[in-house]
PDB file of C-alpha atoms in Angstrom:
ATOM      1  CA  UNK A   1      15.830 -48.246  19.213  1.00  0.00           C
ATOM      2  CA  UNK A   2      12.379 -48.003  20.716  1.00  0.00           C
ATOM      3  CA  UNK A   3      10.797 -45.807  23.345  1.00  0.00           C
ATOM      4  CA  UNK A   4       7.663 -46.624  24.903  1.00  0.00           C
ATOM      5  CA  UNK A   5       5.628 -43.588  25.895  1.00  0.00           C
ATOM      6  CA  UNK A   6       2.826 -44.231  28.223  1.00  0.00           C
ATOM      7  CA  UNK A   7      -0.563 -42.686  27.002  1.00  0.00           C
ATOM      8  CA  UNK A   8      -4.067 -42.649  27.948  1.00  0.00           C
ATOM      9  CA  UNK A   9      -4.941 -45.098  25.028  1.00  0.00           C
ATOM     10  CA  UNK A  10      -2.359 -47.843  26.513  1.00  0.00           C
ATOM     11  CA  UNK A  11       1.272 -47.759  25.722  1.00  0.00           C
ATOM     12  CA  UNK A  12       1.793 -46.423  21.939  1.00  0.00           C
ATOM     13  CA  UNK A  13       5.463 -47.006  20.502  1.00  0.00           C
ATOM     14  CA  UNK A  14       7.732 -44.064  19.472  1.00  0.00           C
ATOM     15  CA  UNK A  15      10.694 -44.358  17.420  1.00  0.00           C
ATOM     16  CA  UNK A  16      13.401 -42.559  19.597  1.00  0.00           C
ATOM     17  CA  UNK A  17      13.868 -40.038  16.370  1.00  0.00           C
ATOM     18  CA  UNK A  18      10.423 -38.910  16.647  1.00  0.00           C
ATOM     19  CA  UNK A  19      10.628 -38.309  20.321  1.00  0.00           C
ATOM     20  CA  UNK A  20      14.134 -36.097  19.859  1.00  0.00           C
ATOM     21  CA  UNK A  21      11.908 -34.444  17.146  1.00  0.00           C
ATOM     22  CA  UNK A  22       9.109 -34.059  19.495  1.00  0.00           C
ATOM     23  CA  UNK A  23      11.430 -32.411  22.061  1.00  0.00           C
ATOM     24  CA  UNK A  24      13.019 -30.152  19.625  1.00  0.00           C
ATOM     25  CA  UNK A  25       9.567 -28.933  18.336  1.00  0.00           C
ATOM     26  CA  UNK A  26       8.335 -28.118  21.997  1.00  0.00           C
ATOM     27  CA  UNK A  27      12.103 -26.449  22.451  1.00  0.00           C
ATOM     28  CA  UNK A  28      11.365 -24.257  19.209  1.00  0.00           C
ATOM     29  CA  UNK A  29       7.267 -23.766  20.936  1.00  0.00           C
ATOM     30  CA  UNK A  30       9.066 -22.694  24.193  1.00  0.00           C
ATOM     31  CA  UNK A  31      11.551 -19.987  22.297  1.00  0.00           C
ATOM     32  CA  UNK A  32       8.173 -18.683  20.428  1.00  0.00           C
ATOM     33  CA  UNK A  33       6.393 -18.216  23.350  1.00  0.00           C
ATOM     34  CA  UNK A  34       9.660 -16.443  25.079  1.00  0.00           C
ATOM     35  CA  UNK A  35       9.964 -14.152  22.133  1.00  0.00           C
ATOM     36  CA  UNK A  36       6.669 -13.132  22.655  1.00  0.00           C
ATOM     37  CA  UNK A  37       7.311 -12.429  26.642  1.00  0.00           C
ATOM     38  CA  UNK A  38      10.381 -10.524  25.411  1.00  0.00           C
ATOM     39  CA  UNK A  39       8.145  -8.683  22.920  1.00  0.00           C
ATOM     40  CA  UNK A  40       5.485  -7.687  25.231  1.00  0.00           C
ATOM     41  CA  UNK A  41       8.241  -6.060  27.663  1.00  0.00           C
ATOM     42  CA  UNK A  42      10.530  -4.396  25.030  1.00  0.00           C
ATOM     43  CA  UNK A  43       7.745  -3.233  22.560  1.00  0.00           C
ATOM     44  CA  UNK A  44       4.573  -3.123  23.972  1.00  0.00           C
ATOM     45  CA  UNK A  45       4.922  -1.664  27.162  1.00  0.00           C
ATOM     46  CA  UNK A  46       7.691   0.651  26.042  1.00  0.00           C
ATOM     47  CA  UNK A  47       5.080   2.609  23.158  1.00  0.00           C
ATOM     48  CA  UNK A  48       2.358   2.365  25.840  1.00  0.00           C
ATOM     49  CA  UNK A  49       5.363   4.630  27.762  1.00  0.00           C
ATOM     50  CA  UNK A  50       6.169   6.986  24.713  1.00  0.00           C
ATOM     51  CA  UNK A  51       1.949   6.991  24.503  1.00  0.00           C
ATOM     52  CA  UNK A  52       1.818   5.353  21.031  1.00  0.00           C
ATOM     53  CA  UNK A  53      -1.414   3.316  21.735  1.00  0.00           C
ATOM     54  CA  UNK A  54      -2.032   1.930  18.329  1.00  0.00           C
ATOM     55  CA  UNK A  55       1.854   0.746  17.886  1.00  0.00           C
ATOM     56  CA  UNK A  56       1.292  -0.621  21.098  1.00  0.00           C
ATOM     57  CA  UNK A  57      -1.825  -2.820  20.000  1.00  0.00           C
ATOM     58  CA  UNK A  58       0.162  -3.401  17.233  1.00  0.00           C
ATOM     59  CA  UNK A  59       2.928  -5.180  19.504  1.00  0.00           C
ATOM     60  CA  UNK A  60       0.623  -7.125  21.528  1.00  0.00           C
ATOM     61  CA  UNK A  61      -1.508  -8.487  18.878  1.00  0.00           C
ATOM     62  CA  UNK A  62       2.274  -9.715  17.767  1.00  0.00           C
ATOM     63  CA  UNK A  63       2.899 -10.768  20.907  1.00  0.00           C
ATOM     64  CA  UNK A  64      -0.695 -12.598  21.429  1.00  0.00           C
ATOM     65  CA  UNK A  65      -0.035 -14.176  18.013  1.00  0.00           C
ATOM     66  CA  UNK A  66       3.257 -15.530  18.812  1.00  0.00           C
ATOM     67  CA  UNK A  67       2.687 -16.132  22.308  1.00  0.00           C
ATOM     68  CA  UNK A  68      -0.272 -18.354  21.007  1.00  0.00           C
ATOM     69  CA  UNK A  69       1.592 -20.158  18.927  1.00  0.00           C
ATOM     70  CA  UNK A  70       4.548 -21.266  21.170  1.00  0.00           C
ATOM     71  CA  UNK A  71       1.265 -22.475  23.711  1.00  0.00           C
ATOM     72  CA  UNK A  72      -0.213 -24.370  21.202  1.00  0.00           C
ATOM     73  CA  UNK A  73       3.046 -25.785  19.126  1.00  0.00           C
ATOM     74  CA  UNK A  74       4.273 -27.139  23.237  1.00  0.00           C
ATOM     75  CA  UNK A  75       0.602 -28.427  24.029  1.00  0.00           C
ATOM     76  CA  UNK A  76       0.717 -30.194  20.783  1.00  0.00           C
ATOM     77  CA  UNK A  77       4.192 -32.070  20.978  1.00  0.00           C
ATOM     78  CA  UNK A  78       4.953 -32.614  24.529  1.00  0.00           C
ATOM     79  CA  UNK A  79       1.732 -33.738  25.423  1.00  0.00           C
ATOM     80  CA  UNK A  80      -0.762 -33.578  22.855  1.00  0.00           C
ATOM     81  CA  UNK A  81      -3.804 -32.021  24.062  1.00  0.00           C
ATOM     82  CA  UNK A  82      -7.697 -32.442  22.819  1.00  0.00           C
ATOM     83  CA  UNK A  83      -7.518 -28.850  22.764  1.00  0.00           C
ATOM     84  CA  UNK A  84      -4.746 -28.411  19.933  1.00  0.00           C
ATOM     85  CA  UNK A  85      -6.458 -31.943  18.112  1.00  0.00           C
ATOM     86  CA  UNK A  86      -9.803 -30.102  17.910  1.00  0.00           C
ATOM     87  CA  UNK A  87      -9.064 -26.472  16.669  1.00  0.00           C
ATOM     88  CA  UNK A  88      -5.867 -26.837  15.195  1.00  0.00           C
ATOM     89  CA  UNK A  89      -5.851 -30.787  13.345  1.00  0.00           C
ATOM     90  CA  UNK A  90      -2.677 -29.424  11.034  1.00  0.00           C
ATOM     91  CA  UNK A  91      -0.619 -29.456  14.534  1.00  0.00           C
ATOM     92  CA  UNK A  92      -1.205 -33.100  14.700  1.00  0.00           C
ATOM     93  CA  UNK A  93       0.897 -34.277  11.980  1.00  0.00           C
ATOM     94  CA  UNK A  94       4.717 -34.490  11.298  1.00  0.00           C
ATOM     95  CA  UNK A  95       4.412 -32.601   7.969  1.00  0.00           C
ATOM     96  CA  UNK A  96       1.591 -29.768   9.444  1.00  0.00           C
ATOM     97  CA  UNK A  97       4.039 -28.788  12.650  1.00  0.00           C
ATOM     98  CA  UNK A  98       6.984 -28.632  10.062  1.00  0.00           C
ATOM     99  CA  UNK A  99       4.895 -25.967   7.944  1.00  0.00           C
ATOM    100  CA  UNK A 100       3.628 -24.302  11.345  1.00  0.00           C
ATOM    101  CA  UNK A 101       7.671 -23.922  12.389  1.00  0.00           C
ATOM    102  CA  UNK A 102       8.654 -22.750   9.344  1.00  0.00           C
ATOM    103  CA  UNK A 103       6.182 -19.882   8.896  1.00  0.00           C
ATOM    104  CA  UNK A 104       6.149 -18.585  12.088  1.00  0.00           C
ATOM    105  CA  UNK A 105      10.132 -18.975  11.630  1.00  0.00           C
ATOM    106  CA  UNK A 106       9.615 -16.720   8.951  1.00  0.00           C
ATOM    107  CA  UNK A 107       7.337 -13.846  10.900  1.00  0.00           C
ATOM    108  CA  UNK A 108       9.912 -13.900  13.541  1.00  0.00           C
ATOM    109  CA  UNK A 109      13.034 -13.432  11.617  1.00  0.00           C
ATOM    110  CA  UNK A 110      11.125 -10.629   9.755  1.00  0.00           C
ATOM    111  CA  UNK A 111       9.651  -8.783  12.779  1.00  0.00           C
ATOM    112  CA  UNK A 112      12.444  -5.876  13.476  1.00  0.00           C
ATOM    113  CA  UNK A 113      15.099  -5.326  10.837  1.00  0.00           C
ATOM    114  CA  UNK A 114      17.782  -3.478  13.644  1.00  0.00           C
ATOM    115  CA  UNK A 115      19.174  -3.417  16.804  1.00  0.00           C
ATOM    116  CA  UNK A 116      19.794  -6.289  19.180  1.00  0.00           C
ATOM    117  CA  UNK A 117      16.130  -7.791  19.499  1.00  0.00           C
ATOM    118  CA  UNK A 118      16.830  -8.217  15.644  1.00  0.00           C
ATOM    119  CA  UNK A 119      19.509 -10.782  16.277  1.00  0.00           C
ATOM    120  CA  UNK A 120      17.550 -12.385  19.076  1.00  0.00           C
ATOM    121  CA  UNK A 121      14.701 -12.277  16.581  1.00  0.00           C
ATOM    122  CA  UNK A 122      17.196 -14.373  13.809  1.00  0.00           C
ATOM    123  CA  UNK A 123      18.499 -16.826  16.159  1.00  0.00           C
ATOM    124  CA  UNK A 124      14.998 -17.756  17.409  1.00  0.00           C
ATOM    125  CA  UNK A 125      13.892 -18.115  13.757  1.00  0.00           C
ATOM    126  CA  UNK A 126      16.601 -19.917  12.087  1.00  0.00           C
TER     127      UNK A 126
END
């Protein structure tokens, strides 16, 4: 089966198994950028509470990181924006969005090693 996706270049042809890919990456983008909402209101503001400044800078250049990443992994498989194209090229291929997912997979399952934001952490990841 075909799909036809409209684009600003005149109609380009999708497979149908690269558009469910293309909605599962931007699915996986959107959890990154939630885990970093999460982050920023379970870690960051809670040290800037306790007065821990640097842990707190440590949490929101996490955050800012994986926040980043979600933006740029939904800009670039949804609707593929110049932006992404320009600064990050890697994010317009099947094979560079696979190795983007599976490394920032990899920071997010490693981020906290207890408690429940651990197992949110996992299932985000995996």
């Amino acid at each position: 089966l075909l799909v036809r996706a409209t684009s600003a270049e005149g109609g380009a042809v999708m497979r149908s198994s690269q558009a469910i890919l293309r909605l599962c990456g931007g699915l996986a983008s959107s959890l990154l950028f939630l885990t970093a909402v999460l982050g920023f209101f379970t870690d960051v503001l809670h040290q800037v509470a306790v007065g821990n400044f640097l842990r707190a800078a440590h949490y929101f250049a996490e955050c800012v990181l994986l926040g980043g990443g979600g933006a740029a992994g939904v800009l670039a498989e949804i609707r593929p924006h110049p932006a992404v194209s320009e600064n990050a090229p890697y994010l317009s291929k099947l094979n560079g969005r696979g190795v983007f997912y599976f490394i920032l997979g990899l920071y997010v399952v490693g981020r906290k090693d207890s408690g429940f934001q651990s197992w949110i952490d996992f299932l985000v990841g995996a």
